Short mmCIF file of C-alpha atoms in Angstrom, two decimals:
data_model
loop_
_atom_site.label_atom_id
_atom_site.label_comp_id
_atom_site.label_asym_id
_atom_site.label_seq_id
_atom_site.Cartn_x
_atom_site.Cartn_y
_atom_site.Cartn_z
CA MET A 106 17.39 50.76 45.48
CA THR A 107 19.73 48.70 47.63
CA PHE A 108 20.55 46.13 44.92
CA PHE A 109 23.53 47.87 43.70
CA SER A 110 26.50 49.92 45.17
CA LYS A 111 26.61 53.60 44.42
CA LYS A 112 29.07 53.19 41.88
CA LYS A 113 27.31 50.55 40.28
CA ARG A 114 24.64 52.61 39.98
CA LYS A 115 26.09 55.34 38.65
CA VAL A 116 27.34 53.38 35.67
CA LEU A 117 24.04 51.63 35.18
CA PHE A 118 22.29 55.37 34.71
CA ASP A 119 25.21 56.23 32.61
CA LEU A 120 24.61 53.18 30.33
CA PHE A 121 20.90 54.05 30.12
CA PHE A 122 20.92 57.71 29.41
CA SER A 123 23.69 57.36 26.75
CA PHE A 124 21.65 54.95 24.95
CA PHE A 125 18.37 56.87 25.67
CA LYS A 126 19.84 59.83 24.15
CA ILE A 127 21.37 58.14 21.28
CA GLY A 128 18.09 56.59 20.48
CA ALA A 129 15.91 59.68 20.65
CA PHE A 130 17.84 61.55 18.49
CA THR A 131 19.36 59.56 15.61
CA TRP A 132 17.32 59.09 12.80
CA GLY A 133 18.25 56.63 10.12
CA GLY A 134 18.54 53.09 11.83
CA GLY A 135 21.56 51.33 13.57
CA TYR A 136 24.20 52.53 11.23
CA ALA A 137 23.52 55.93 11.98
CA MET A 138 23.85 55.64 15.36
CA LEU A 139 27.07 53.68 15.82
CA PRO A 140 29.57 56.62 15.68
CA LEU A 141 27.43 58.32 18.13
CA ILE A 142 27.53 55.55 20.77
CA LYS A 143 31.41 55.40 20.07
CA ARG A 144 31.73 58.94 21.18
CA GLU A 145 29.61 58.55 24.01
CA ILE A 146 30.64 55.31 25.50
CA VAL A 147 34.41 55.28 24.66
CA GLU A 148 35.12 59.00 24.12
CA LYS A 149 32.84 60.69 26.52
CA ARG A 150 32.07 58.67 29.49
CA GLU A 151 35.34 56.07 29.05
CA LEU A 152 33.26 53.11 29.91
CA MET A 153 35.53 50.75 27.35
CA THR A 154 38.65 51.44 25.30
CA GLU A 155 38.02 51.99 21.50
CA GLU A 156 40.26 48.65 20.87
CA GLU A 157 37.29 46.64 22.91
CA PHE A 158 34.53 48.55 21.11
CA ILE A 159 35.74 48.05 17.73
CA GLN A 160 36.19 44.22 18.41
CA GLY A 161 32.86 43.93 19.76
CA LEU A 162 31.30 45.81 17.22
CA SER A 163 32.81 43.58 14.28
CA VAL A 164 31.13 40.41 16.13
CA ALA A 165 27.77 42.81 16.62
CA GLN A 166 27.28 43.61 13.24
CA SER A 167 27.65 40.08 12.32
CA MET A 168 24.41 38.76 14.11
CA PRO A 169 20.84 38.93 13.41
CA GLY A 170 18.77 41.69 14.96
CA ALA A 171 18.71 45.54 15.03
CA ILE A 172 22.60 46.49 14.99
CA ALA A 173 22.04 49.46 17.72
CA ILE A 174 20.40 46.92 20.01
CA ASN A 175 23.36 44.15 19.70
CA THR A 176 25.60 47.19 20.20
CA ALA A 177 23.73 48.12 23.38
CA CYS A 178 23.82 44.41 24.58
CA PHE A 179 27.62 43.97 24.16
CA VAL A 180 28.38 47.14 25.66
CA GLY A 181 26.26 46.80 28.75
CA ARG A 182 27.71 43.08 29.27
CA LYS A 183 31.00 44.20 29.04
CA VAL A 184 30.84 47.45 31.40
CA CYS A 185 28.08 45.95 33.63
CA GLY A 186 27.24 42.17 33.08
CA ILE A 187 23.22 41.22 32.95
CA SER A 188 22.13 44.39 34.69
CA GLY A 189 24.41 46.57 32.25
CA THR A 190 22.89 44.81 29.38
CA PHE A 191 19.51 45.31 30.67
CA PHE A 192 19.48 48.98 31.25
CA SER A 193 21.68 49.61 27.84
CA VAL A 194 19.08 47.64 25.60
CA LEU A 195 16.06 49.48 27.59
CA GLY A 196 17.69 52.91 27.06
CA ALA A 197 18.33 52.35 23.22
CA SER A 198 14.58 51.02 22.82
CA ILE A 199 12.34 53.20 24.90
CA PRO A 200 12.50 56.25 22.82
CA SER A 201 11.58 54.40 19.75
CA PHE A 202 8.84 52.92 21.37
CA PHE A 203 7.13 55.96 22.77
CA VAL A 204 7.74 57.99 19.51
CA ILE A 205 6.04 55.25 17.48
CA ILE A 206 3.29 55.03 19.88
CA VAL A 207 2.34 58.63 19.58
CA PHE A 208 2.82 58.41 15.73
CA ILE A 209 0.78 55.47 15.50
CA SER A 210 -2.17 56.93 17.67
CA LEU A 211 -2.15 60.07 15.63
CA TYR A 212 -2.09 57.82 12.30
CA LYS A 213 -5.08 55.53 13.43
CA GLN A 214 -7.11 58.74 14.21
CA TYR A 215 -6.35 60.80 11.08
CA ARG A 216 -5.01 58.22 8.49
CA HIS A 217 -8.51 58.47 6.34
CA LEU A 218 -7.79 62.12 5.99
CA THR A 219 -6.37 62.90 2.65
CA VAL A 220 -3.64 65.13 3.81
CA PHE A 221 -2.13 62.19 5.59
CA GLN A 222 -2.77 59.76 2.65
CA ASN A 223 -1.15 62.27 -0.04
CA PHE A 224 1.70 62.76 2.23
CA PHE A 225 2.41 58.76 2.47
CA ARG A 226 1.83 58.72 -1.51
CA GLY A 227 4.39 61.25 -2.02
CA ALA A 228 6.88 59.83 0.60
CA ALA A 229 6.59 55.91 -1.11
CA PRO A 230 8.86 56.78 -4.01
CA ALA A 231 11.37 58.56 -1.72
CA ILE A 232 11.26 55.08 0.24
CA VAL A 233 12.02 53.10 -2.90
CA ALA A 234 14.87 55.63 -3.77
CA LEU A 235 16.30 55.37 -0.14
CA ILE A 236 16.22 51.55 -0.39
CA GLY A 237 17.98 51.62 -3.88
CA GLY A 238 20.75 54.32 -2.71
CA ALA A 239 21.35 51.41 0.37
CA VAL A 240 21.45 48.62 -2.21
CA LEU A 241 23.88 50.39 -4.47
CA ASP A 242 26.04 51.68 -1.56
CA ILE A 243 26.28 48.19 0.32
CA GLY A 244 26.40 46.67 -3.42
CA LYS A 245 29.49 48.40 -4.30
CA SER A 246 31.63 47.63 -1.09
CA VAL A 247 30.33 43.74 -0.78
CA LEU A 248 29.78 42.50 -4.25
CA ASN A 249 33.60 42.93 -5.44
CA ASN A 250 33.45 39.46 -7.14
CA TRP A 251 31.35 37.80 -9.89
CA MET A 252 30.46 34.79 -7.50
CA ASP A 253 28.85 37.14 -4.80
CA LEU A 254 27.00 39.30 -7.68
CA LEU A 255 25.58 36.07 -9.53
CA ILE A 256 24.68 34.50 -6.08
CA ALA A 257 22.72 37.71 -5.20
CA ILE A 258 20.94 37.76 -8.26
CA PHE A 259 19.79 34.08 -8.19
CA LEU A 260 18.59 34.57 -4.79
CA PHE A 261 16.87 37.88 -5.75
CA LEU A 262 15.00 35.86 -8.70
CA LEU A 263 14.25 33.09 -6.32
CA ILE A 264 12.19 35.31 -3.99
CA PHE A 265 10.89 37.03 -6.95
CA PHE A 266 9.53 34.46 -9.06
CA PHE A 267 9.21 31.51 -6.23
CA ASN A 268 8.08 33.75 -3.31
CA ILE A 269 10.32 31.61 -1.00
CA HIS A 270 10.43 32.58 2.41
CA PRO A 271 13.38 35.43 3.46
CA LEU A 272 14.25 32.93 5.88
CA TRP A 273 15.55 30.54 3.11
CA ILE A 274 17.62 33.19 1.44
CA VAL A 275 19.66 33.74 4.63
CA LEU A 276 20.33 30.31 5.28
CA ILE A 277 20.77 29.48 1.49
CA GLY A 278 23.37 32.49 1.33
CA GLY A 279 25.21 31.32 4.14
CA MET A 280 25.45 27.72 3.06
CA LEU A 281 26.66 28.45 -0.48
CA GLY A 282 29.28 30.90 1.54
CA MET A 283 30.35 27.73 3.47
CA LEU A 284 30.53 25.64 0.44
CA ARG A 285 32.98 28.00 -1.40
CA THR A 286 36.71 27.38 -0.92
CA ARG A 287 37.80 30.84 -1.02
CA MET B 112 -3.86 34.16 21.72
CA ILE B 113 -2.94 37.21 19.85
CA TYR B 114 0.08 38.37 22.33
CA LEU B 115 1.76 34.61 21.77
CA GLN B 116 1.38 35.07 18.24
CA LEU B 117 3.11 38.61 18.52
CA PHE B 118 5.82 37.06 20.50
CA LEU B 119 6.40 34.13 18.35
CA ALA B 120 6.69 36.26 15.12
CA PHE B 121 8.81 38.85 16.28
CA ILE B 122 11.38 36.43 17.73
CA GLN B 123 11.49 34.94 14.54
CA ILE B 124 11.95 37.97 12.99
CA GLY B 125 14.71 38.95 15.43
CA PHE B 126 16.31 35.78 14.99
CA PHE B 127 16.65 36.11 11.04
CA SER B 128 17.09 39.80 10.39
CA PHE B 129 20.78 39.73 9.32
CA GLY B 130 22.07 43.02 7.76
CA GLY B 131 20.09 45.57 9.65
CA GLY B 132 16.36 47.06 9.08
CA LEU B 133 16.21 47.36 5.42
CA ALA B 134 17.46 43.88 4.59
CA ALA B 135 14.95 42.62 7.39
CA LEU B 136 11.92 44.25 5.53
CA PRO B 137 10.98 41.08 3.38
CA LEU B 138 10.93 39.09 6.44
CA ILE B 139 8.98 41.42 8.23
CA GLU B 140 6.18 41.70 5.21
CA LYS B 141 6.15 38.10 4.88
CA VAL B 142 5.32 37.48 8.41
CA VAL B 143 3.12 40.51 9.35
CA VAL B 144 1.36 41.08 6.04
CA GLU B 145 1.27 37.58 4.27
CA ASN B 146 1.28 35.22 7.28
CA HIS B 147 -0.85 36.96 9.66
CA HIS B 148 -2.65 39.48 7.87
CA TRP B 149 -1.87 42.20 10.78
CA LEU B 150 -1.29 44.78 8.28
CA GLY B 151 -2.73 45.65 4.73
CA ASN B 152 -0.32 46.22 1.67
CA GLY B 153 -0.86 50.00 1.80
CA GLU B 154 -0.25 49.88 5.70
CA PHE B 155 3.10 48.29 5.07
CA ILE B 156 4.34 51.08 3.23
CA GLU B 157 3.04 53.57 5.86
CA LEU B 158 4.92 51.34 8.59
CA VAL B 159 8.07 51.62 6.45
CA THR B 160 7.51 55.46 6.09
CA ILE B 161 6.70 55.93 9.86
CA SER B 162 9.70 53.93 10.76
CA GLU B 163 12.16 55.85 8.71
CA LEU B 164 10.85 58.98 9.81
CA SER B 165 11.03 58.05 13.57
CA PRO B 166 14.42 58.13 15.60
CA GLY B 167 15.70 54.67 16.27
CA PRO B 168 16.39 51.38 14.80
CA ILE B 169 13.67 50.35 11.84
CA GLY B 170 13.40 47.03 13.26
CA ILE B 171 12.17 48.20 16.91
CA ASN B 172 9.74 50.74 15.14
CA SER B 173 8.05 48.10 13.12
CA ALA B 174 7.88 45.81 16.27
CA THR B 175 6.25 48.57 18.22
CA PHE B 176 4.14 49.60 15.15
CA THR B 177 2.50 46.26 14.34
CA GLY B 178 2.15 45.24 17.89
CA PHE B 179 0.36 48.53 18.71
CA LYS B 180 -1.96 47.75 15.65
CA VAL B 181 -2.73 44.22 16.60
CA GLY B 182 -2.72 44.50 20.35
CA GLY B 183 -2.58 48.18 21.76
CA ILE B 184 -0.03 49.30 24.16
CA PHE B 185 0.60 45.80 25.52
CA GLY B 186 0.98 44.16 22.03
CA SER B 187 3.69 46.79 21.11
CA PHE B 188 5.58 45.90 24.45
CA ILE B 189 5.45 42.25 23.66
CA ALA B 190 6.38 42.72 20.18
CA THR B 191 9.42 44.86 20.97
CA ILE B 192 10.42 42.54 23.61
CA ALA B 193 10.40 39.67 21.46
CA PHE B 194 12.58 41.43 18.83
CA CYS B 195 15.12 42.36 21.28
CA LEU B 196 15.42 38.98 22.73
CA PRO B 197 17.21 37.26 20.44
CA SER B 198 20.21 39.85 20.51
CA VAL B 199 20.57 39.52 24.05
CA LEU B 200 20.48 35.68 23.87
CA LEU B 201 23.08 35.82 20.97
CA VAL B 202 25.30 38.42 22.41
CA TYR B 203 25.81 36.33 25.63
CA LEU B 204 26.35 33.00 23.81
CA VAL B 205 28.37 34.49 21.04
CA PHE B 206 30.59 36.58 23.73
CA HIS B 207 31.00 33.60 26.01
CA PHE B 208 32.60 31.46 22.83
CA ILE B 209 34.25 34.36 21.09
CA PHE B 210 37.19 32.96 20.60
CA TYR B 211 36.09 29.71 19.36
CA TYR B 212 33.70 31.69 17.19
CA LYS B 213 36.14 34.05 15.68
CA LYS B 214 38.58 31.14 14.38
CA ASN B 215 35.94 29.14 13.36
CA ILE B 216 36.33 29.04 9.67
CA PHE B 217 32.69 27.54 8.76
CA VAL B 218 31.16 30.32 10.84
CA LYS B 219 33.29 33.04 8.97
CA LYS B 220 32.33 31.57 5.76
CA PHE B 221 28.73 31.63 6.65
CA LEU B 222 28.85 35.07 7.64
CA LEU B 223 30.40 36.15 4.40
CA GLY B 224 28.08 34.36 2.43
CA LEU B 225 25.20 36.39 3.93
CA ARG B 226 26.36 39.35 2.03
CA PRO B 227 24.59 38.29 -1.32
CA SER B 228 21.49 37.58 0.77
CA VAL B 229 21.54 41.00 2.27
CA ILE B 230 21.39 42.54 -1.22
CA ALA B 231 18.89 40.03 -2.34
CA LEU B 232 16.60 40.84 0.53
CA MET B 233 17.07 44.80 0.35
CA SER B 234 16.60 44.60 -3.40
CA ILE B 235 13.16 42.85 -2.96
CA ALA B 236 12.12 45.01 -0.14
CA GLY B 237 12.82 48.09 -2.67
CA PHE B 238 10.72 46.05 -5.53
CA SER B 239 7.81 44.97 -3.49
CA ILE B 240 7.39 49.05 -2.24
CA ALA B 241 7.94 50.07 -5.63
CA GLU B 242 5.00 48.00 -6.92
CA LYS B 243 2.49 49.58 -4.88
CA GLY B 244 4.11 53.13 -4.16
CA ILE B 245 4.97 53.89 -8.01
CA SER B 246 2.05 54.20 -9.64
CA ASP B 247 1.81 57.45 -11.85
CA TRP B 248 4.41 59.71 -13.43
CA PHE B 249 4.68 61.90 -10.76
CA SER B 250 5.93 59.31 -8.39
CA VAL B 251 8.60 58.25 -11.10
CA VAL B 252 10.16 61.71 -11.08
CA VAL B 253 9.71 62.18 -7.34
CA GLY B 254 11.51 58.74 -7.06
CA ILE B 255 14.35 59.76 -9.67
CA VAL B 256 15.25 63.00 -8.08
CA ILE B 257 15.31 61.69 -4.49
CA PHE B 258 17.41 58.92 -6.02
CA ILE B 259 19.57 61.52 -7.53
CA PHE B 260 20.04 63.44 -4.27
CA ILE B 261 20.56 60.11 -1.92
CA TYR B 262 23.36 59.16 -4.53
CA ARG B 263 25.11 62.16 -4.09
CA LYS B 264 24.92 62.03 -0.40
CA LYS B 265 24.76 65.96 0.27
CA THR B 266 21.27 65.73 1.65
CA ASP B 267 20.03 64.10 4.98
CA PRO B 268 17.53 61.07 3.79
CA ILE B 269 15.05 61.74 6.57
CA LEU B 270 14.77 65.27 5.20
CA LEU B 271 14.33 64.26 1.69
CA LEU B 272 11.63 61.48 2.75
CA PHE B 273 9.67 64.31 4.49
CA LEU B 274 10.12 66.84 1.68
CA ALA B 275 8.72 63.98 -0.64
CA GLY B 276 5.86 63.55 1.51
CA ILE B 277 5.24 67.64 1.48
CA SER B 278 5.51 67.15 -2.37
CA GLY B 279 2.74 64.50 -2.47
CA LEU B 280 0.71 66.64 -0.16
CA VAL B 281 0.40 69.65 -2.76
CA TRP B 282 0.57 67.61 -6.09
CA TYR B 283 -2.57 65.32 -5.03
CA ARG B 284 -4.47 67.63 -3.08
CA GLY B 285 -7.13 68.43 -5.80
#
């Protein structure tokens, strides 16, 4: 490869490998990955300062998309421009990609087996509990005023009874936020 | 053209999934189950379970899962790329205008307004999975026990999920 200088290649490899490692060994989605990304990028490899990381994170978290991918995007961009973004995102998504492909191949082959079906049957209420816990967790820290709570209930009822598209819930929530004078 | 459909579906999901994977589930369900019928209702719960049990972001996992189901390896490749694309585009756009963006009061208020939306969407995700997934008293008990463990935050949720699956395996075997 002659596109990049030796130093740049090393940085790109660092980015790719950091995100690959975190993507492969972190269960529980984006939020679980953040502290690991910070340790790897800021503390271990010193690719950016803590201040830069925290600032970027506050923006990346408020944007749509997977939080881990957004973080990979801005870290890559800051450290090494477009090629940095490319290698970071690639590193962050490749492990999930292959693990899921292995999972689904097994699943396609064996899903008719009662063992598999019973496993999923047992896991389903745990998924509900997991989401319930996350709702309470975020709800506690976020809905600290009556207005937010009322809007959340209103939006919930809107989907529940009228089956409106989740996309509208995002837009209506945002619009109501803009109308408020707080 | 199935690949184009996958691409458009997941680029839409990527653009509108605010608040992380769990909040994006209703949108994924709407597009994947209701609009395109790529997965059945029971399969959607399996998608969520497998996504949770695998490492990595839930959005990526469900894109890969659905893509593979519909269009093989190439399908999951397209769906995953489409899901990541909005992130890349928006990060470039937003960080380019970062100073404008951070000071803009309307943008700020819009983002604050999303918090109740995220709560509403996550609750809906929980409800729609409960509708199918909680069908007898055993599942009610499992749900409550797991919830207590999750609420007290002493046990890893992924381990709990795995144990719940094992309990189902044992309980429903007959």
